[in-house]
Amino acid sequence: MLRLMKLMTANVNYTINDLADRLGTTYRSIYRYIDTFKDAGFVVHKLEGGVYKLGKESPYFKDISQLVHFTDEEAHVFNQLIEGLDDTNMLKQNLRRKLANVYNSTSMAKSIVSGKNASNVNLVIEAIEGRRRVIFRDYASSHTGVKRDRVVEPFGFTTNYVQIWCYEPESGMNKLFKTSRIGSVEILEEEWQYADSHTKGYIDIFRMSGFEQHRVSLRLGMLAHNLLIEEYPLAERDIVAEDDGHWLLDTQVCNFKGVGRFVIGLLDDIEVVESPEFKHYLKGLIASLKV
């Protein structure tokens, strides 16, 4: 029913049969759920073409897509908490089942955003679900400093919805667009035409993104290990304990900027292992620092 509420508050219009198909249920069940919404005080509009929408004038109305969101890191932490429950605890299975029922997405959950960004992000989510093109109105380019409209096919987000993976027909390239630089979003009637070309880059544990990966291996002391886990929870997946006071991080990064910033701040507690390219990068970074 939560997923149905989300669909009925989206900018995309759905008929009863559309809703039933998307939720994998019968049209009779959809009618029963709609009756439940009415009983709870929601206003339901039947529009031209048999489209059903939840009225925004309804008491208690709030877009379900903005209610509960998790980042990948938060989802990882939440998963760890669930795993900590005893296997005989019924809550463990109930939590997993309920989350799976509510979220029908490649990411278990999404981050909270606010203001103009919240509206833009929700429109992009709808476009991705509907496989539609969008126009980013007045997108401010960091390279040219010029604001202009960009027609793109959005297909994914980076952590915290900071950036959006898009295929841009004009350039014929997959690019990242920053959410904060979008003036407004307009969903077009045109469907994706280059879905086969959509390629999402990588996001490393330091929240850096790109289309390349470089291996980095670090030996961490107690302080570096604790700070790494606290600041970048996903790093736990790539860490192996060596002894009581040392851990080995072996991971892939998209570039050396994120990991470089982390290492520079903890040089006396981190040893770079078998990563000649990263060592070279660090030497250049240290030489360029103005003290």
Tab-separated table of C-alpha atoms in Angstrom:
chain	number	residue	atom	x	y	z
A	1	MET	CA	0.000	0.000	0.000
A	2	LEU	CA	2.941	2.346	0.611
A	3	ARG	CA	4.227	1.615	-2.877
A	4	LEU	CA	0.727	2.264	-4.248
A	5	MET	CA	0.619	5.634	-2.446
A	6	LYS	CA	3.960	6.524	-3.999
A	7	LEU	CA	2.703	5.688	-7.484
A	8	MET	CA	-0.531	7.622	-6.941
A	9	THR	CA	1.406	10.745	-5.895
A	10	ALA	CA	3.914	10.586	-8.769
A	11	ASN	CA	3.873	12.963	-11.736
A	12	VAL	CA	3.390	9.951	-14.011
A	13	ASN	CA	-0.270	8.976	-14.508
A	14	TYR	CA	-1.364	5.372	-13.914
A	15	THR	CA	-4.649	3.605	-14.570
A	16	ILE	CA	-5.970	0.894	-12.253
A	17	ASN	CA	-4.524	-1.786	-14.555
A	18	ASP	CA	-1.169	0.028	-14.674
A	19	LEU	CA	-1.053	0.111	-10.878
A	20	ALA	CA	-1.965	-3.565	-10.637
A	21	ASP	CA	0.750	-4.533	-13.142
A	22	ARG	CA	3.419	-2.497	-11.334
A	23	LEU	CA	2.545	-3.986	-7.947
A	24	GLY	CA	2.026	-7.517	-9.233
A	25	THR	CA	-1.523	-7.756	-7.907
A	26	THR	CA	-5.104	-7.657	-9.211
A	27	TYR	CA	-7.168	-4.603	-10.109
A	28	ARG	CA	-9.675	-5.709	-7.427
A	29	SER	CA	-6.946	-5.408	-4.776
A	30	ILE	CA	-6.066	-1.925	-6.038
A	31	TYR	CA	-9.699	-0.856	-5.640
A	32	ARG	CA	-9.740	-2.267	-2.091
A	33	TYR	CA	-6.560	-0.341	-1.202
A	34	ILE	CA	-8.018	2.859	-2.653
A	35	ASP	CA	-11.141	2.378	-0.526
A	36	THR	CA	-8.846	2.035	2.501
A	37	PHE	CA	-7.146	5.315	1.608
A	38	LYS	CA	-10.552	7.014	1.418
A	39	ASP	CA	-11.560	5.578	4.801
A	40	ALA	CA	-8.339	6.995	6.254
A	41	GLY	CA	-9.278	10.485	5.059
A	42	PHE	CA	-7.367	10.769	1.787
A	43	VAL	CA	-8.956	12.403	-1.238
A	44	VAL	CA	-8.767	10.226	-4.362
A	45	HIS	CA	-9.265	11.783	-7.804
A	46	LYS	CA	-10.352	9.836	-10.874
A	47	LEU	CA	-8.992	11.692	-13.892
A	48	GLU	CA	-9.596	11.419	-17.622
A	49	GLY	CA	-8.537	8.096	-19.092
A	50	GLY	CA	-9.200	6.160	-15.883
A	51	VAL	CA	-6.193	7.600	-14.061
A	52	TYR	CA	-6.312	7.599	-10.238
A	53	LYS	CA	-4.368	10.093	-8.097
A	54	LEU	CA	-4.141	10.938	-4.408
A	55	GLY	CA	-5.159	14.553	-3.895
A	56	LYS	CA	-2.537	16.796	-2.348
A	57	GLU	CA	-5.302	18.546	-0.436
A	58	SER	CA	-5.816	15.349	1.586
A	59	PRO	CA	-5.315	15.581	5.348
A	60	TYR	CA	-1.954	14.155	6.443
A	61	PHE	CA	-0.758	14.218	2.831
A	62	LYS	CA	2.973	13.868	2.318
A	63	ASP	CA	4.811	12.407	-0.665
A	64	ILE	CA	5.753	8.881	0.403
A	65	SER	CA	8.972	9.074	-1.605
A	66	GLN	CA	10.217	11.744	0.820
A	67	LEU	CA	9.260	10.008	4.077
A	68	VAL	CA	11.991	7.447	4.701
A	69	HIS	CA	15.337	7.380	2.917
A	70	PHE	CA	18.654	5.661	3.498
A	71	THR	CA	22.026	6.120	1.862
A	72	ASP	CA	24.016	3.025	0.864
A	73	GLU	CA	26.149	3.550	3.964
A	74	GLU	CA	23.111	3.863	6.218
A	75	ALA	CA	21.636	0.756	4.610
A	76	HIS	CA	24.924	-1.068	5.309
A	77	VAL	CA	24.865	-0.018	8.969
A	78	PHE	CA	21.183	-0.933	9.270
A	79	ASN	CA	21.909	-4.312	7.709
A	80	GLN	CA	24.671	-4.869	10.271
A	81	LEU	CA	22.196	-4.097	13.061
A	82	ILE	CA	19.684	-6.564	11.641
A	83	GLU	CA	22.391	-9.220	11.293
A	84	GLY	CA	23.210	-8.690	14.973
A	85	LEU	CA	19.813	-10.067	15.922
A	86	ASP	CA	19.616	-13.728	16.854
A	87	ASP	CA	18.431	-15.943	13.975
A	88	THR	CA	15.578	-17.190	16.160
A	89	ASN	CA	14.313	-13.631	16.639
A	90	MET	CA	11.201	-13.167	14.477
A	91	LEU	CA	11.939	-9.444	14.215
A	92	LYS	CA	14.929	-10.231	11.997
A	93	GLN	CA	12.878	-11.836	9.243
A	94	ASN	CA	9.977	-9.403	9.670
A	95	LEU	CA	12.244	-6.372	9.203
A	96	ARG	CA	13.826	-7.829	6.082
A	97	ARG	CA	10.454	-8.764	4.605
A	98	LYS	CA	8.894	-5.360	5.301
A	99	LEU	CA	11.837	-3.472	3.808
A	100	ALA	CA	11.734	-5.653	0.707
A	101	ASN	CA	7.988	-5.011	0.357
A	102	VAL	CA	8.286	-1.230	0.661
A	103	TYR	CA	11.344	-0.641	-1.522
A	104	ASN	CA	11.279	-1.748	-5.133
A	105	SER	CA	14.557	-0.230	-6.273
A	106	THR	CA	18.156	-1.135	-7.072
A	107	SER	CA	19.123	0.686	-3.892
A	108	MET	CA	17.408	-0.396	-0.675
A	109	ALA	CA	16.774	3.198	0.264
A	110	LYS	CA	17.714	6.762	-0.479
A	111	SER	CA	18.922	9.776	1.415
A	112	ILE	CA	16.877	12.648	2.754
A	113	VAL	CA	17.055	15.837	0.733
A	114	SER	CA	15.256	19.115	1.259
A	115	GLY	CA	14.072	22.281	-0.463
A	116	LYS	CA	14.477	22.658	-4.227
A	117	ASN	CA	16.758	19.616	-4.374
A	118	ALA	CA	14.026	17.396	-2.885
A	119	SER	CA	11.608	18.318	-5.673
A	120	ASN	CA	14.251	17.852	-8.375
A	121	VAL	CA	15.438	14.529	-6.971
A	122	ASN	CA	11.910	13.141	-6.773
A	123	LEU	CA	11.234	14.150	-10.375
A	124	VAL	CA	14.428	12.413	-11.492
A	125	ILE	CA	13.410	9.282	-9.540
A	126	GLU	CA	10.104	9.288	-11.416
A	127	ALA	CA	11.893	9.736	-14.736
A	128	ILE	CA	14.196	6.798	-14.018
A	129	GLU	CA	11.278	4.581	-13.000
A	130	GLY	CA	9.384	5.601	-16.138
A	131	ARG	CA	12.482	5.401	-18.375
A	132	ARG	CA	11.901	8.991	-19.521
A	133	ARG	CA	14.184	11.770	-20.699
A	134	VAL	CA	14.365	14.984	-18.722
A	135	ILE	CA	15.509	18.556	-19.154
A	136	PHE	CA	17.757	20.012	-16.473
A	137	ARG	CA	16.686	23.657	-16.689
A	138	ASP	CA	19.390	26.294	-16.103
A	139	TYR	CA	22.074	23.752	-15.260
A	140	ALA	CA	25.175	25.613	-14.057
A	141	SER	CA	28.324	24.094	-15.543
A	142	SER	CA	31.426	24.229	-13.356
A	143	HIS	CA	33.659	24.175	-16.460
A	144	THR	CA	32.103	27.029	-18.454
A	145	GLY	CA	30.291	28.933	-15.699
A	146	VAL	CA	27.290	29.148	-18.050
A	147	LYS	CA	23.723	28.158	-17.215
A	148	ARG	CA	21.842	26.314	-19.949
A	149	ASP	CA	19.260	23.563	-20.423
A	150	ARG	CA	20.557	19.997	-20.718
A	151	VAL	CA	18.514	17.135	-22.204
A	152	VAL	CA	19.580	13.833	-20.627
A	153	GLU	CA	18.529	10.276	-19.884
A	154	PRO	CA	19.007	9.856	-16.089
A	155	PHE	CA	19.584	6.324	-14.838
A	156	GLY	CA	21.243	6.412	-11.408
A	157	PHE	CA	22.498	8.395	-8.423
A	158	THR	CA	25.665	8.645	-6.400
A	159	THR	CA	25.630	8.518	-2.594
A	160	ASN	CA	23.312	11.038	-0.916
A	161	TYR	CA	21.873	12.068	-4.274
A	162	VAL	CA	24.749	14.493	-4.693
A	163	GLN	CA	25.126	13.589	-8.379
A	164	ILE	CA	23.074	11.899	-11.085
A	165	TRP	CA	24.369	9.451	-13.678
A	166	CYS	CA	22.987	10.469	-17.068
A	167	TYR	CA	23.491	9.735	-20.742
A	168	GLU	CA	23.623	12.998	-22.694
A	169	PRO	CA	22.553	12.514	-26.350
A	170	GLU	CA	24.121	15.839	-27.372
A	171	SER	CA	27.641	14.698	-26.438
A	172	GLY	CA	27.034	10.950	-26.746
A	173	MET	CA	28.586	10.435	-23.306
A	174	ASN	CA	27.653	9.212	-19.839
A	175	LYS	CA	28.151	12.066	-17.387
A	176	LEU	CA	27.622	13.037	-13.772
A	177	PHE	CA	25.402	16.041	-13.075
A	178	LYS	CA	25.390	17.674	-9.641
A	179	THR	CA	21.943	17.930	-8.085
A	180	SER	CA	22.762	21.299	-6.502
A	181	ARG	CA	23.449	22.865	-9.914
A	182	ILE	CA	20.047	22.024	-11.426
A	183	GLY	CA	17.596	24.909	-11.605
A	184	SER	CA	14.547	22.712	-12.185
A	185	VAL	CA	13.647	19.357	-13.739
A	186	GLU	CA	11.122	18.768	-16.510
A	187	ILE	CA	10.113	15.200	-17.365
A	188	LEU	CA	9.623	14.735	-21.121
A	189	GLU	CA	7.226	12.379	-22.901
A	190	GLU	CA	10.182	10.906	-24.794
A	191	GLU	CA	11.385	7.546	-23.537
A	192	TRP	CA	15.052	6.550	-23.310
A	193	GLN	CA	16.587	5.984	-26.741
A	194	TYR	CA	20.102	4.974	-25.658
A	195	ALA	CA	19.458	2.555	-22.798
A	196	ASP	CA	22.095	0.148	-24.144
A	197	SER	CA	24.697	2.902	-23.791
A	198	HIS	CA	23.893	3.718	-20.176
A	199	THR	CA	26.976	2.970	-18.120
A	200	LYS	CA	27.159	3.895	-14.461
A	201	GLY	CA	30.639	4.556	-13.118
A	202	TYR	CA	32.020	3.370	-9.817
A	203	ILE	CA	31.702	4.907	-6.352
A	204	ASP	CA	34.504	4.045	-3.970
A	205	ILE	CA	34.401	3.809	-0.183
A	206	PHE	CA	35.638	7.420	0.064
A	207	ARG	CA	32.523	8.552	-1.876
A	208	MET	CA	34.498	9.460	-4.996
A	209	SER	CA	33.041	8.484	-8.377
A	210	GLY	CA	34.410	7.780	-11.841
A	211	PHE	CA	34.770	5.264	-14.659
A	212	GLU	CA	38.211	3.957	-13.671
A	213	GLN	CA	39.442	1.999	-10.663
A	214	HIS	CA	42.850	1.879	-9.013
A	215	ARG	CA	43.922	-0.586	-6.363
A	216	VAL	CA	45.110	0.839	-3.056
A	217	SER	CA	46.429	-1.188	-0.134
A	218	LEU	CA	46.984	0.394	3.273
A	219	ARG	CA	48.160	-0.942	6.633
A	220	LEU	CA	46.199	0.873	9.313
A	221	GLY	CA	46.938	1.460	12.962
A	222	MET	CA	44.266	1.608	15.642
A	223	LEU	CA	43.472	5.316	15.191
A	224	ALA	CA	43.351	5.170	11.387
A	225	HIS	CA	41.198	2.037	11.479
A	226	ASN	CA	38.674	3.507	13.905
A	227	LEU	CA	38.409	6.821	12.058
A	228	LEU	CA	38.034	5.067	8.708
A	229	ILE	CA	35.124	2.930	9.937
A	230	GLU	CA	33.445	5.910	11.589
A	231	GLU	CA	33.770	8.238	8.581
A	232	TYR	CA	33.398	5.675	5.771
A	233	PRO	CA	31.360	2.660	7.021
A	234	LEU	CA	31.520	0.818	3.681
A	235	ALA	CA	35.284	0.426	4.189
A	236	GLU	CA	34.544	-2.384	6.632
A	237	ARG	CA	33.870	-4.681	3.679
A	238	ASP	CA	37.481	-4.309	2.465
A	239	ILE	CA	39.320	-4.535	5.810
A	240	VAL	CA	41.067	-7.599	7.246
A	241	ALA	CA	42.593	-7.689	10.743
A	242	GLU	CA	46.324	-8.540	10.822
A	243	ASP	CA	46.824	-8.506	14.589
A	244	ASP	CA	45.447	-6.753	17.655
A	245	GLY	CA	46.695	-3.349	16.534
A	246	HIS	CA	46.845	-3.422	12.744
A	247	TRP	CA	44.424	-3.865	9.861
A	248	LEU	CA	44.903	-4.185	6.099
A	249	LEU	CA	42.645	-2.184	3.771
A	250	ASP	CA	42.691	-3.509	0.202
A	251	THR	CA	40.239	-1.628	-1.984
A	252	GLN	CA	39.580	-0.084	-5.387
A	253	VAL	CA	39.291	3.702	-5.682
A	254	CYS	CA	38.038	5.831	-8.579
A	255	ASN	CA	40.802	8.369	-8.073
A	256	PHE	CA	43.373	9.191	-5.416
A	257	LYS	CA	41.764	12.390	-4.138
A	258	GLY	CA	39.513	10.879	-1.479
A	259	VAL	CA	41.940	8.315	-0.113
A	260	GLY	CA	44.764	10.861	-0.422
A	261	ARG	CA	43.002	13.335	1.855
A	262	PHE	CA	42.425	10.587	4.402
A	263	VAL	CA	46.023	9.346	4.389
A	264	ILE	CA	47.589	12.834	4.539
A	265	GLY	CA	45.821	13.471	7.830
A	266	LEU	CA	47.110	10.223	9.371
A	267	LEU	CA	50.569	9.747	7.886
A	268	ASP	CA	52.036	8.496	11.156
A	269	ASP	CA	49.397	5.744	11.498
A	270	ILE	CA	49.126	4.500	7.905
A	271	GLU	CA	51.586	2.547	5.750
A	272	VAL	CA	51.026	2.421	1.988
A	273	VAL	CA	51.489	-1.183	0.801
A	274	GLU	CA	52.025	-2.356	-2.796
A	275	SER	CA	50.516	0.763	-4.332
A	276	PRO	CA	53.273	2.473	-6.369
A	277	GLU	CA	50.904	4.779	-8.284
A	278	PHE	CA	49.342	5.993	-5.053
A	279	LYS	CA	52.763	6.516	-3.454
A	280	HIS	CA	53.773	8.669	-6.409
A	281	TYR	CA	50.544	10.662	-6.072
A	282	LEU	CA	51.157	11.219	-2.346
A	283	LYS	CA	54.716	12.432	-2.923
A	284	GLY	CA	53.478	14.998	-5.424
A	285	LEU	CA	50.647	16.038	-3.111
A	286	ILE	CA	52.987	16.493	-0.144
A	287	ALA	CA	55.461	18.444	-2.258
A	288	SER	CA	52.696	20.794	-3.383
A	289	LEU	CA	51.498	21.548	0.138
A	290	LYS	CA	52.242	25.042	1.382
A	291	VAL	CA	53.140	25.003	5.075
